[in-house]
Amino acid sequence: NRIARAGFTLDGVAYTLAANNGPNSLHGGNVGFSKRNWAWRSEGDQSVCFEYTSPDGEEGYPGTLRAAVSYTLDDDNGLTLDFVATTDRPTVVNLTNHSYFNLAGQGSVRDHVVTVHADAFLPVDAGSIPVGEMRAVAGTPLDLRERSLAGDGRAASPKSS
């Protein structure tokens, strides 16, 4: 997500990042992980793993970070993404995925069924910066704990009030 004011302090040390989203840092900086070449390897017929090593200091972040994400298709056509990150010193990391798939290969993704096993979310301010609290998904558009139709309009991102 975004890091407010393009910087953070960790263990008493201030780190400055690229301000590439107004005054904030977005998606890892000017050349974030989405713009890097990742190595890949097959993990059998139904899984592939992508790996990237970010050297200490890249985009202003401390520590050498080794990231891996595996995409696995199960026998029921379910897709699982597994993220792993390790580092050689304290740092901040929050890996995610912004890929959008039409799993039917045709028609609208609004006809897909989605389930998100999450009881809480992080509300954000007008600049999309988390406000520092967790809120329950119950009763919000983000309550996707039960199978839900993707196109029913529930997956809006509520802002902090």
PDB file of C-alpha atoms in Angstrom:
ATOM      1  CA  ASN A   1       0.000   0.000   0.000  1.00  0.00           C
ATOM      2  CA  ARG A   2       1.209   3.496   0.751  1.00  0.00           C
ATOM      3  CA  ILE A   3       3.687   4.723   3.317  1.00  0.00           C
ATOM      4  CA  ALA A   4       2.710   8.126   4.669  1.00  0.00           C
ATOM      5  CA  ARG A   5       5.091  10.994   4.007  1.00  0.00           C
ATOM      6  CA  ALA A   6       7.438   8.625   2.116  1.00  0.00           C
ATOM      7  CA  GLY A   7       9.338   7.506   5.168  1.00  0.00           C
ATOM      8  CA  PHE A   8       9.354   5.502   8.352  1.00  0.00           C
ATOM      9  CA  THR A   9      11.401   5.018  11.481  1.00  0.00           C
ATOM     10  CA  LEU A  10      12.493   1.534  12.493  1.00  0.00           C
ATOM     11  CA  ASP A  11      14.573   0.770  15.574  1.00  0.00           C
ATOM     12  CA  GLY A  12      15.329   4.487  15.955  1.00  0.00           C
ATOM     13  CA  VAL A  13      16.615   4.923  12.387  1.00  0.00           C
ATOM     14  CA  ALA A  14      14.713   7.133   9.918  1.00  0.00           C
ATOM     15  CA  TYR A  15      14.388   5.846   6.355  1.00  0.00           C
ATOM     16  CA  THR A  16      13.443   8.056   3.397  1.00  0.00           C
ATOM     17  CA  LEU A  17      11.616   6.559   0.427  1.00  0.00           C
ATOM     18  CA  ALA A  18      10.594   7.894  -2.986  1.00  0.00           C
ATOM     19  CA  ALA A  19       7.503  10.122  -2.839  1.00  0.00           C
ATOM     20  CA  ASN A  20       5.763   8.699  -5.897  1.00  0.00           C
ATOM     21  CA  ASN A  21       2.126   9.180  -4.823  1.00  0.00           C
ATOM     22  CA  GLY A  22       1.807  12.799  -3.818  1.00  0.00           C
ATOM     23  CA  PRO A  23       3.665  13.088  -0.508  1.00  0.00           C
ATOM     24  CA  ASN A  24       3.511   9.307   0.031  1.00  0.00           C
ATOM     25  CA  SER A  25       5.395   6.264  -1.201  1.00  0.00           C
ATOM     26  CA  LEU A  26       3.328   3.744  -3.156  1.00  0.00           C
ATOM     27  CA  HIS A  27       3.993   0.089  -3.992  1.00  0.00           C
ATOM     28  CA  GLY A  28       7.635  -0.023  -2.978  1.00  0.00           C
ATOM     29  CA  GLY A  29       8.858   3.116  -4.718  1.00  0.00           C
ATOM     30  CA  ASN A  30       9.710   4.228  -8.233  1.00  0.00           C
ATOM     31  CA  VAL A  31      10.842   0.758  -9.271  1.00  0.00           C
ATOM     32  CA  GLY A  32       8.823  -1.489  -6.977  1.00  0.00           C
ATOM     33  CA  PHE A  33       8.613  -5.266  -7.118  1.00  0.00           C
ATOM     34  CA  SER A  34       6.005  -5.146  -9.896  1.00  0.00           C
ATOM     35  CA  LYS A  35       8.644  -3.610 -12.167  1.00  0.00           C
ATOM     36  CA  ARG A  36      11.364  -6.140 -11.349  1.00  0.00           C
ATOM     37  CA  ASN A  37      12.242  -9.335 -13.175  1.00  0.00           C
ATOM     38  CA  TRP A  38      11.491 -12.313 -10.964  1.00  0.00           C
ATOM     39  CA  ALA A  39      13.078 -15.732 -11.408  1.00  0.00           C
ATOM     40  CA  TRP A  40      10.602 -18.587 -11.666  1.00  0.00           C
ATOM     41  CA  ARG A  41      10.544 -22.325 -11.256  1.00  0.00           C
ATOM     42  CA  SER A  42       7.921 -24.976 -11.797  1.00  0.00           C
ATOM     43  CA  GLU A  43       6.695 -26.747  -8.677  1.00  0.00           C
ATOM     44  CA  GLY A  44       4.940 -29.597 -10.458  1.00  0.00           C
ATOM     45  CA  ASP A  45       2.132 -29.614 -12.991  1.00  0.00           C
ATOM     46  CA  GLN A  46      -0.099 -27.194 -11.119  1.00  0.00           C
ATOM     47  CA  SER A  47       2.194 -24.729  -9.379  1.00  0.00           C
ATOM     48  CA  VAL A  48       4.824 -22.125 -10.202  1.00  0.00           C
ATOM     49  CA  CYS A  49       6.989 -20.106  -7.817  1.00  0.00           C
ATOM     50  CA  PHE A  50       8.391 -16.635  -8.556  1.00  0.00           C
ATOM     51  CA  GLU A  51      11.356 -15.312  -6.550  1.00  0.00           C
ATOM     52  CA  TYR A  52      13.062 -11.949  -6.229  1.00  0.00           C
ATOM     53  CA  THR A  53      15.927 -10.761  -4.031  1.00  0.00           C
ATOM     54  CA  SER A  54      15.915  -7.059  -3.160  1.00  0.00           C
ATOM     55  CA  PRO A  55      19.375  -5.905  -2.072  1.00  0.00           C
ATOM     56  CA  ASP A  56      19.915  -3.894   1.098  1.00  0.00           C
ATOM     57  CA  GLY A  57      19.012  -0.250   0.428  1.00  0.00           C
ATOM     58  CA  GLU A  58      16.966  -0.815  -2.720  1.00  0.00           C
ATOM     59  CA  GLU A  59      14.322   1.935  -2.941  1.00  0.00           C
ATOM     60  CA  GLY A  60      15.473   3.080   0.523  1.00  0.00           C
ATOM     61  CA  TYR A  61      14.483  -0.074   2.451  1.00  0.00           C
ATOM     62  CA  PRO A  62      16.897  -1.670   4.926  1.00  0.00           C
ATOM     63  CA  GLY A  63      17.971  -5.280   4.639  1.00  0.00           C
ATOM     64  CA  THR A  64      18.341  -7.808   1.867  1.00  0.00           C
ATOM     65  CA  LEU A  65      14.855  -9.193   1.319  1.00  0.00           C
ATOM     66  CA  ARG A  66      14.138 -12.501  -0.380  1.00  0.00           C
ATOM     67  CA  ALA A  67      10.544 -12.713  -1.609  1.00  0.00           C
ATOM     68  CA  ALA A  68       8.704 -15.651  -3.124  1.00  0.00           C
ATOM     69  CA  VAL A  69       5.147 -16.137  -4.323  1.00  0.00           C
ATOM     70  CA  SER A  70       3.707 -19.460  -5.414  1.00  0.00           C
ATOM     71  CA  TYR A  71       0.612 -19.768  -7.592  1.00  0.00           C
ATOM     72  CA  THR A  72      -1.069 -23.156  -7.231  1.00  0.00           C
ATOM     73  CA  LEU A  73      -4.136 -24.428  -9.069  1.00  0.00           C
ATOM     74  CA  ASP A  74      -5.965 -27.229  -7.229  1.00  0.00           C
ATOM     75  CA  ASP A  75      -8.027 -30.060  -8.690  1.00  0.00           C
ATOM     76  CA  ASP A  76     -11.231 -28.006  -8.231  1.00  0.00           C
ATOM     77  CA  ASN A  77      -9.748 -25.062 -10.198  1.00  0.00           C
ATOM     78  CA  GLY A  78      -9.138 -23.076  -7.008  1.00  0.00           C
ATOM     79  CA  LEU A  79      -6.163 -20.731  -7.121  1.00  0.00           C
ATOM     80  CA  THR A  80      -3.954 -20.273  -4.061  1.00  0.00           C
ATOM     81  CA  LEU A  81      -1.243 -17.636  -3.759  1.00  0.00           C
ATOM     82  CA  ASP A  82       1.359 -18.170  -1.035  1.00  0.00           C
ATOM     83  CA  PHE A  83       3.696 -15.292  -0.135  1.00  0.00           C
ATOM     84  CA  VAL A  84       6.941 -15.687   1.812  1.00  0.00           C
ATOM     85  CA  ALA A  85       9.511 -13.020   2.660  1.00  0.00           C
ATOM     86  CA  THR A  86      12.710 -13.292   4.667  1.00  0.00           C
ATOM     87  CA  THR A  87      15.270 -10.612   5.439  1.00  0.00           C
ATOM     88  CA  ASP A  88      18.676 -10.372   7.035  1.00  0.00           C
ATOM     89  CA  ARG A  89      17.729  -7.391   9.232  1.00  0.00           C
ATOM     90  CA  PRO A  90      14.591  -5.596  10.418  1.00  0.00           C
ATOM     91  CA  THR A  91      12.626  -3.992   7.595  1.00  0.00           C
ATOM     92  CA  VAL A  92       9.034  -3.393   6.533  1.00  0.00           C
ATOM     93  CA  VAL A  93       7.278  -5.521   3.931  1.00  0.00           C
ATOM     94  CA  ASN A  94       3.692  -6.191   2.940  1.00  0.00           C
ATOM     95  CA  LEU A  95       3.445  -8.357  -0.171  1.00  0.00           C
ATOM     96  CA  THR A  96       0.208  -8.526  -2.128  1.00  0.00           C
ATOM     97  CA  ASN A  97      -1.137  -9.162  -5.592  1.00  0.00           C
ATOM     98  CA  HIS A  98      -3.129  -6.924  -7.901  1.00  0.00           C
ATOM     99  CA  SER A  99      -3.748  -9.404 -10.706  1.00  0.00           C
ATOM    100  CA  TYR A 100      -7.257  -9.742 -12.003  1.00  0.00           C
ATOM    101  CA  PHE A 101      -8.313 -12.959 -13.682  1.00  0.00           C
ATOM    102  CA  ASN A 102     -11.406 -13.904 -15.611  1.00  0.00           C
ATOM    103  CA  LEU A 103     -11.339 -17.538 -14.528  1.00  0.00           C
ATOM    104  CA  ALA A 104     -14.166 -18.495 -16.875  1.00  0.00           C
ATOM    105  CA  GLY A 105     -12.217 -17.241 -19.883  1.00  0.00           C
ATOM    106  CA  GLN A 106     -15.274 -15.357 -21.123  1.00  0.00           C
ATOM    107  CA  GLY A 107     -18.122 -13.178 -19.907  1.00  0.00           C
ATOM    108  CA  SER A 108     -17.793 -10.832 -16.975  1.00  0.00           C
ATOM    109  CA  VAL A 109     -15.726 -11.224 -13.808  1.00  0.00           C
ATOM    110  CA  ARG A 110     -18.793  -9.817 -12.047  1.00  0.00           C
ATOM    111  CA  ASP A 111     -20.255 -13.323 -12.352  1.00  0.00           C
ATOM    112  CA  HIS A 112     -17.389 -14.873 -10.349  1.00  0.00           C
ATOM    113  CA  VAL A 113     -17.904 -16.046  -6.791  1.00  0.00           C
ATOM    114  CA  VAL A 114     -15.393 -14.836  -4.203  1.00  0.00           C
ATOM    115  CA  THR A 115     -14.634 -15.698  -0.576  1.00  0.00           C
ATOM    116  CA  VAL A 116     -12.149 -13.777   1.570  1.00  0.00           C
ATOM    117  CA  HIS A 117     -11.353 -15.364   4.926  1.00  0.00           C
ATOM    118  CA  ALA A 118     -10.780 -12.128   6.837  1.00  0.00           C
ATOM    119  CA  ASP A 119     -12.551 -10.885   9.945  1.00  0.00           C
ATOM    120  CA  ALA A 120     -11.095  -7.355   9.849  1.00  0.00           C
ATOM    121  CA  PHE A 121      -9.754  -4.671   7.520  1.00  0.00           C
ATOM    122  CA  LEU A 122      -7.644  -1.535   7.806  1.00  0.00           C
ATOM    123  CA  PRO A 123      -9.675   1.607   7.091  1.00  0.00           C
ATOM    124  CA  VAL A 124      -7.882   4.359   5.183  1.00  0.00           C
ATOM    125  CA  ASP A 125      -8.057   8.154   5.060  1.00  0.00           C
ATOM    126  CA  ALA A 126      -8.722  10.302   1.972  1.00  0.00           C
ATOM    127  CA  GLY A 127      -5.123   9.737   0.812  1.00  0.00           C
ATOM    128  CA  SER A 128      -5.525   5.937   1.148  1.00  0.00           C
ATOM    129  CA  ILE A 129      -3.196   5.825   4.161  1.00  0.00           C
ATOM    130  CA  PRO A 130      -4.269   3.342   6.867  1.00  0.00           C
ATOM    131  CA  VAL A 131      -5.606   5.244   9.875  1.00  0.00           C
ATOM    132  CA  GLY A 132      -3.981   2.920  12.425  1.00  0.00           C
ATOM    133  CA  GLU A 133      -6.837   0.714  13.527  1.00  0.00           C
ATOM    134  CA  MET A 134      -8.494  -2.522  12.526  1.00  0.00           C
ATOM    135  CA  ARG A 135     -12.239  -2.734  11.998  1.00  0.00           C
ATOM    136  CA  ALA A 136     -14.480  -5.766  11.746  1.00  0.00           C
ATOM    137  CA  VAL A 137     -15.720  -6.578   8.240  1.00  0.00           C
ATOM    138  CA  ALA A 138     -19.152  -7.565   9.636  1.00  0.00           C
ATOM    139  CA  GLY A 139     -21.798  -5.252   8.222  1.00  0.00           C
ATOM    140  CA  THR A 140     -19.461  -3.607   5.680  1.00  0.00           C
ATOM    141  CA  PRO A 141     -19.082  -4.066   1.910  1.00  0.00           C
ATOM    142  CA  LEU A 142     -15.850  -5.946   2.685  1.00  0.00           C
ATOM    143  CA  ASP A 143     -17.606  -8.807   4.475  1.00  0.00           C
ATOM    144  CA  LEU A 144     -16.817 -11.521   1.942  1.00  0.00           C
ATOM    145  CA  ARG A 145     -16.396 -14.336   4.459  1.00  0.00           C
ATOM    146  CA  GLU A 146     -19.246 -16.224   2.821  1.00  0.00           C
ATOM    147  CA  ARG A 147     -19.366 -16.985  -0.897  1.00  0.00           C
ATOM    148  CA  SER A 148     -20.356 -13.734  -2.607  1.00  0.00           C
ATOM    149  CA  LEU A 149     -20.950 -12.684  -6.180  1.00  0.00           C
ATOM    150  CA  ALA A 150     -18.082 -10.409  -7.253  1.00  0.00           C
ATOM    151  CA  GLY A 151     -20.408  -8.059  -9.120  1.00  0.00           C
ATOM    152  CA  ASP A 152     -22.856  -7.370  -6.314  1.00  0.00           C
ATOM    153  CA  GLY A 153     -21.037  -4.112  -5.417  1.00  0.00           C
ATOM    154  CA  ARG A 154     -19.960  -5.244  -1.963  1.00  0.00           C
ATOM    155  CA  ALA A 155     -16.207  -5.039  -2.493  1.00  0.00           C
ATOM    156  CA  ALA A 156     -15.971  -1.238  -2.301  1.00  0.00           C
ATOM    157  CA  SER A 157     -13.143   0.061  -0.114  1.00  0.00           C
ATOM    158  CA  PRO A 158     -14.715   1.953   2.782  1.00  0.00           C
ATOM    159  CA  LYS A 159     -12.861   5.071   3.884  1.00  0.00           C
ATOM    160  CA  SER A 160     -12.467   6.058   7.485  1.00  0.00           C
ATOM    161  CA  SER A 161     -15.307   8.211   8.778  1.00  0.00           C
TER     162      SER A 161
END
